[in-house]
């Protein structure tokens, strides 16, 4: 009977699931009560964390890094665009400054040119001086200077001015009188040809006529006078006048 009772009690049989679960719960409760649970918790079987693949953290981190990379790329593109825009603006500013400098230089050169004086005959010389005495002149002395020149030699305006007389001038023959930009007057006489008209503005070195032998002369040449007015008798030393304006004769 005793053996039969032992067999029936299941002494050698594996505990049922219910019994195992109950025993495990009782064991955990006992460990918790005795403070051993804290130690057991450090054992991997109790403390192991779920794998990242099970939490979805890797995709989140990867996505975050991708966004950061995109932002970095956008920042780099914006910086490059800002740099290029700044470079374009600097180049445009430099171009404007260079253009303005060229304009100023051109204006300054033009101003110097317009204020410059030149000889009335290129490569010539004074054949008769100022105030030379002779019966050929009604005043008894020469009111200007004569430049050696064959008939047809180009006559230039000595400086910037406006033509106030252009035509026959009696003993001067064909003549031109110009009011200069500084308020003085210059006169060109005995011309064979006149190439300007009254009211016309002329520049330094501009051709205004051709030399000749018209009027009261003994041969072809250019008679040149410097005056304080357009009228005869207001003459001043033409050599000193030209030298004052940088022309050596």
Tab-separated table of C-alpha atoms in Angstrom:
chain	number	residue	atom	x	y	z
A	1	UNK	CA	0.000	0.000	0.000
A	2	UNK	CA	2.812	2.278	0.826
A	3	UNK	CA	4.390	1.916	-2.648
A	4	UNK	CA	1.079	2.284	-4.303
A	5	UNK	CA	0.478	5.491	-2.347
A	6	UNK	CA	3.843	6.832	-3.358
A	7	UNK	CA	3.145	6.232	-6.998
A	8	UNK	CA	-0.218	7.906	-6.774
A	9	UNK	CA	1.206	10.934	-4.983
A	10	UNK	CA	3.442	11.506	-7.949
A	11	UNK	CA	6.683	11.487	-6.031
A	12	UNK	CA	8.699	10.844	-9.164
A	13	UNK	CA	6.506	12.796	-11.595
A	14	UNK	CA	7.442	16.288	-13.032
A	15	UNK	CA	5.439	19.095	-11.435
A	16	UNK	CA	2.620	20.417	-13.478
A	17	UNK	CA	2.725	23.866	-15.155
A	18	UNK	CA	0.463	25.225	-12.476
A	19	UNK	CA	2.798	23.932	-9.815
A	20	UNK	CA	5.884	25.360	-11.543
A	21	UNK	CA	4.318	28.766	-11.927
A	22	UNK	CA	3.166	28.788	-8.329
A	23	UNK	CA	6.581	27.727	-7.111
A	24	UNK	CA	8.343	30.421	-9.220
A	25	UNK	CA	6.024	33.080	-7.871
A	26	UNK	CA	6.603	31.902	-4.337
A	27	UNK	CA	10.367	31.944	-4.903
A	28	UNK	CA	10.342	35.483	-6.269
A	29	UNK	CA	8.239	36.611	-3.331
A	30	UNK	CA	10.686	35.013	-0.958
A	31	UNK	CA	13.667	36.628	-2.645
A	32	UNK	CA	12.008	39.986	-2.560
A	33	UNK	CA	11.233	39.584	1.109
A	34	UNK	CA	14.810	38.657	1.990
A	35	UNK	CA	16.397	41.424	-0.137
A	36	UNK	CA	18.097	38.990	-2.446
A	37	UNK	CA	16.062	40.321	-5.391
A	38	UNK	CA	18.389	43.264	-5.788
A	39	UNK	CA	21.318	40.930	-6.247
A	40	UNK	CA	19.494	38.653	-8.553
A	41	UNK	CA	18.432	41.662	-10.628
A	42	UNK	CA	22.031	42.125	-11.700
A	43	UNK	CA	22.052	38.723	-13.275
A	44	UNK	CA	21.628	38.969	-17.070
A	45	UNK	CA	18.572	36.770	-16.968
A	46	UNK	CA	16.779	39.496	-14.994
A	47	UNK	CA	18.587	42.718	-16.097
A	48	UNK	CA	18.923	42.163	-19.849
A	49	UNK	CA	17.372	44.975	-21.932
A	50	UNK	CA	15.445	44.340	-25.085
A	51	UNK	CA	17.548	44.402	-28.238
A	52	UNK	CA	17.538	47.700	-30.163
A	53	UNK	CA	15.886	45.940	-33.051
A	54	UNK	CA	12.941	45.236	-30.750
A	55	UNK	CA	12.600	48.914	-29.629
A	56	UNK	CA	12.957	50.623	-33.019
A	57	UNK	CA	15.738	52.950	-31.716
A	58	UNK	CA	18.152	52.301	-34.563
A	59	UNK	CA	15.759	53.560	-37.269
A	60	UNK	CA	15.079	56.672	-35.156
A	61	UNK	CA	18.775	57.422	-34.664
A	62	UNK	CA	19.509	56.770	-38.308
A	63	UNK	CA	16.696	59.078	-39.357
A	64	UNK	CA	17.995	61.779	-37.000
A	65	UNK	CA	21.499	61.588	-38.451
A	66	UNK	CA	20.071	61.805	-41.974
A	67	UNK	CA	18.155	64.979	-41.117
A	68	UNK	CA	21.274	66.525	-39.580
A	69	UNK	CA	23.248	65.705	-42.707
A	70	UNK	CA	20.561	67.305	-44.857
A	71	UNK	CA	20.606	70.432	-42.675
A	72	UNK	CA	24.398	70.562	-42.891
A	73	UNK	CA	24.188	70.271	-46.659
A	74	UNK	CA	21.604	73.060	-46.810
A	75	UNK	CA	23.750	75.286	-44.591
A	76	UNK	CA	26.760	74.617	-46.810
A	77	UNK	CA	24.755	75.454	-49.933
A	78	UNK	CA	23.431	78.651	-48.341
A	79	UNK	CA	26.925	79.676	-47.243
A	80	UNK	CA	28.248	79.044	-50.745
A	81	UNK	CA	25.392	81.030	-52.276
A	82	UNK	CA	25.973	83.888	-49.814
A	83	UNK	CA	29.703	83.866	-50.616
A	84	UNK	CA	29.061	83.878	-54.354
A	85	UNK	CA	26.519	86.692	-53.989
A	86	UNK	CA	28.993	88.714	-51.929
A	87	UNK	CA	31.658	88.071	-54.574
A	88	UNK	CA	29.302	89.217	-57.333
A	89	UNK	CA	28.399	92.356	-55.394
A	90	UNK	CA	32.074	93.093	-54.745
A	91	UNK	CA	32.908	92.575	-58.430
A	92	UNK	CA	30.019	94.810	-59.490
A	93	UNK	CA	31.097	97.498	-57.021
A	94	UNK	CA	34.673	97.284	-58.261
A	95	UNK	CA	33.498	97.544	-61.874
A	96	UNK	CA	31.448	100.651	-61.035
A	97	UNK	CA	34.390	102.218	-59.211
A	98	UNK	CA	36.737	101.454	-62.102
A	99	UNK	CA	34.245	102.868	-64.603
A	100	UNK	CA	33.826	106.022	-62.518
A	101	UNK	CA	37.608	106.338	-62.250
A	102	UNK	CA	37.939	106.061	-66.028
A	103	UNK	CA	35.220	108.672	-66.516
A	104	UNK	CA	36.952	111.018	-64.065
A	105	UNK	CA	40.298	110.455	-65.784
A	106	UNK	CA	38.740	111.088	-69.201
A	107	UNK	CA	37.079	114.265	-67.958
A	108	UNK	CA	40.304	115.438	-66.392
A	109	UNK	CA	42.194	114.730	-69.608
A	110	UNK	CA	39.508	116.542	-71.577
A	111	UNK	CA	39.624	119.481	-69.164
A	112	UNK	CA	43.406	119.684	-69.512
A	113	UNK	CA	43.118	119.457	-73.279
A	114	UNK	CA	40.484	122.168	-73.421
A	115	UNK	CA	42.554	124.419	-71.194
A	116	UNK	CA	45.725	123.762	-73.170
A	117	UNK	CA	47.170	126.188	-75.703
A	118	UNK	CA	49.016	125.378	-78.927
A	119	UNK	CA	50.936	127.431	-81.507
A	120	UNK	CA	48.763	128.811	-84.354
A	121	UNK	CA	51.182	127.344	-86.908
A	122	UNK	CA	52.852	123.993	-86.244
A	123	UNK	CA	56.647	123.962	-86.560
A	124	UNK	CA	56.910	127.623	-87.522
A	125	UNK	CA	58.766	130.585	-86.045
A	126	UNK	CA	58.241	134.312	-85.483
A	127	UNK	CA	59.470	136.223	-88.527
A	128	UNK	CA	58.414	139.678	-87.318
A	129	UNK	CA	58.222	140.582	-83.638
A	130	UNK	CA	55.754	142.573	-81.571
A	131	UNK	CA	56.024	146.387	-81.808
A	132	UNK	CA	58.472	146.203	-84.694
A	133	UNK	CA	58.597	149.620	-86.482
A	134	UNK	CA	57.683	150.063	-90.155
A	135	UNK	CA	55.744	152.314	-92.437
A	136	UNK	CA	53.781	149.275	-93.540
A	137	UNK	CA	51.560	149.586	-90.446
A	138	UNK	CA	49.194	152.477	-89.974
A	139	UNK	CA	50.024	152.687	-86.271
A	140	UNK	CA	53.724	152.844	-87.021
A	141	UNK	CA	54.483	149.632	-85.157
A	142	UNK	CA	53.516	146.019	-85.383
A	143	UNK	CA	50.450	145.202	-83.246
A	144	UNK	CA	51.079	141.453	-83.345
A	145	UNK	CA	53.631	138.900	-84.491
A	146	UNK	CA	54.067	137.232	-87.859
A	147	UNK	CA	54.572	133.485	-88.208
A	148	UNK	CA	56.463	132.246	-91.210
A	149	UNK	CA	54.055	130.216	-93.385
A	150	UNK	CA	53.560	129.506	-97.057
A	151	UNK	CA	50.139	130.049	-98.572
A	152	UNK	CA	47.775	127.212	-97.681
A	153	UNK	CA	49.424	126.277	-94.369
A	154	UNK	CA	46.963	125.078	-91.730
A	155	UNK	CA	46.117	127.666	-89.077
A	156	UNK	CA	44.994	126.414	-85.662
A	157	UNK	CA	42.961	127.993	-82.898
A	158	UNK	CA	45.453	128.436	-80.085
A	159	UNK	CA	42.905	127.537	-77.403
A	160	UNK	CA	39.267	126.991	-76.505
A	161	UNK	CA	36.985	129.821	-77.558
A	162	UNK	CA	34.134	131.146	-79.674
A	163	UNK	CA	34.458	132.833	-83.053
A	164	UNK	CA	33.255	136.465	-82.913
A	165	UNK	CA	34.525	137.647	-86.305
A	166	UNK	CA	35.152	135.750	-89.531
A	167	UNK	CA	35.551	137.658	-92.833
A	168	UNK	CA	37.271	140.565	-94.442
A	169	UNK	CA	39.200	142.818	-92.069
A	170	UNK	CA	40.615	145.614	-94.276
A	171	UNK	CA	44.424	145.721	-94.073
A	172	UNK	CA	44.292	142.373	-92.246
A	173	UNK	CA	42.699	140.758	-95.283
A	174	UNK	CA	40.672	137.679	-94.420
A	175	UNK	CA	40.708	137.434	-90.631
A	176	UNK	CA	39.273	135.505	-87.708
A	177	UNK	CA	38.821	136.842	-84.167
A	178	UNK	CA	38.150	134.398	-81.332
A	179	UNK	CA	37.014	135.173	-77.814
A	180	UNK	CA	39.039	132.804	-75.679
A	181	UNK	CA	37.689	130.843	-72.740
A	182	UNK	CA	39.690	133.026	-70.310
A	183	UNK	CA	38.066	136.218	-71.620
A	184	UNK	CA	40.938	137.355	-73.842
A	185	UNK	CA	40.837	137.510	-77.673
A	186	UNK	CA	43.098	136.195	-80.440
A	187	UNK	CA	43.221	137.381	-84.039
A	188	UNK	CA	44.452	135.577	-87.188
A	189	UNK	CA	45.057	137.703	-90.300
A	190	UNK	CA	45.989	137.561	-94.010
A	191	UNK	CA	44.267	134.187	-94.451
A	192	UNK	CA	43.763	132.653	-97.868
A	193	UNK	CA	40.776	130.668	-96.586
A	194	UNK	CA	38.398	130.824	-93.606
A	195	UNK	CA	37.014	127.544	-92.249
A	196	UNK	CA	34.799	128.709	-89.345
A	197	UNK	CA	31.805	130.975	-88.822
A	198	UNK	CA	30.707	133.471	-86.183
A	199	UNK	CA	29.283	131.801	-83.079
A	200	UNK	CA	31.146	128.554	-83.642
A	201	UNK	CA	33.056	127.126	-80.703
A	202	UNK	CA	36.574	125.957	-81.432
A	203	UNK	CA	39.002	123.760	-79.501
A	204	UNK	CA	42.783	123.984	-79.062
A	205	UNK	CA	44.537	122.841	-82.242
A	206	UNK	CA	41.390	122.878	-84.369
A	207	UNK	CA	41.906	124.020	-87.951
A	208	UNK	CA	40.186	127.369	-88.526
A	209	UNK	CA	41.662	128.413	-91.862
A	210	UNK	CA	44.676	128.533	-94.182
A	211	UNK	CA	47.459	131.082	-94.240
A	212	UNK	CA	47.857	133.435	-97.213
A	213	UNK	CA	48.745	136.919	-98.373
A	214	UNK	CA	45.423	138.824	-98.354
A	215	UNK	CA	45.246	142.448	-97.189
A	216	UNK	CA	48.238	144.713	-96.653
A	217	UNK	CA	51.189	142.333	-96.960
A	218	UNK	CA	54.459	141.870	-98.837
A	219	UNK	CA	54.221	138.049	-98.837
A	220	UNK	CA	52.371	135.095	-97.341
A	221	UNK	CA	52.470	134.630	-93.577
A	222	UNK	CA	50.135	134.492	-90.560
A	223	UNK	CA	49.566	137.657	-88.562
A	224	UNK	CA	48.658	136.757	-84.963
A	225	UNK	CA	47.464	139.105	-82.223
A	226	UNK	CA	46.440	138.740	-78.573
A	227	UNK	CA	43.944	141.338	-77.343
A	228	UNK	CA	41.920	142.348	-74.303
A	229	UNK	CA	38.900	143.007	-76.542
A	230	UNK	CA	37.812	142.210	-80.075
A	231	UNK	CA	38.743	145.694	-81.287
A	232	UNK	CA	41.902	146.937	-82.908
A	233	UNK	CA	44.172	148.807	-80.504
A	234	UNK	CA	43.630	146.525	-77.476
A	235	UNK	CA	46.635	144.391	-78.350
A	236	UNK	CA	48.976	142.829	-75.772
A	237	UNK	CA	52.335	141.099	-76.253
A	238	UNK	CA	51.405	137.865	-78.083
A	239	UNK	CA	54.700	136.126	-77.271
A	240	UNK	CA	54.248	136.715	-73.530
A	241	UNK	CA	50.584	135.701	-73.881
A	242	UNK	CA	51.414	132.372	-75.515
A	243	UNK	CA	54.243	131.646	-73.087
A	244	UNK	CA	51.921	132.394	-70.175
A	245	UNK	CA	49.724	129.601	-71.512
A	246	UNK	CA	52.587	127.138	-71.930
A	247	UNK	CA	53.472	127.752	-75.613
A	248	UNK	CA	57.093	128.566	-76.364
A	249	UNK	CA	57.652	130.675	-79.497
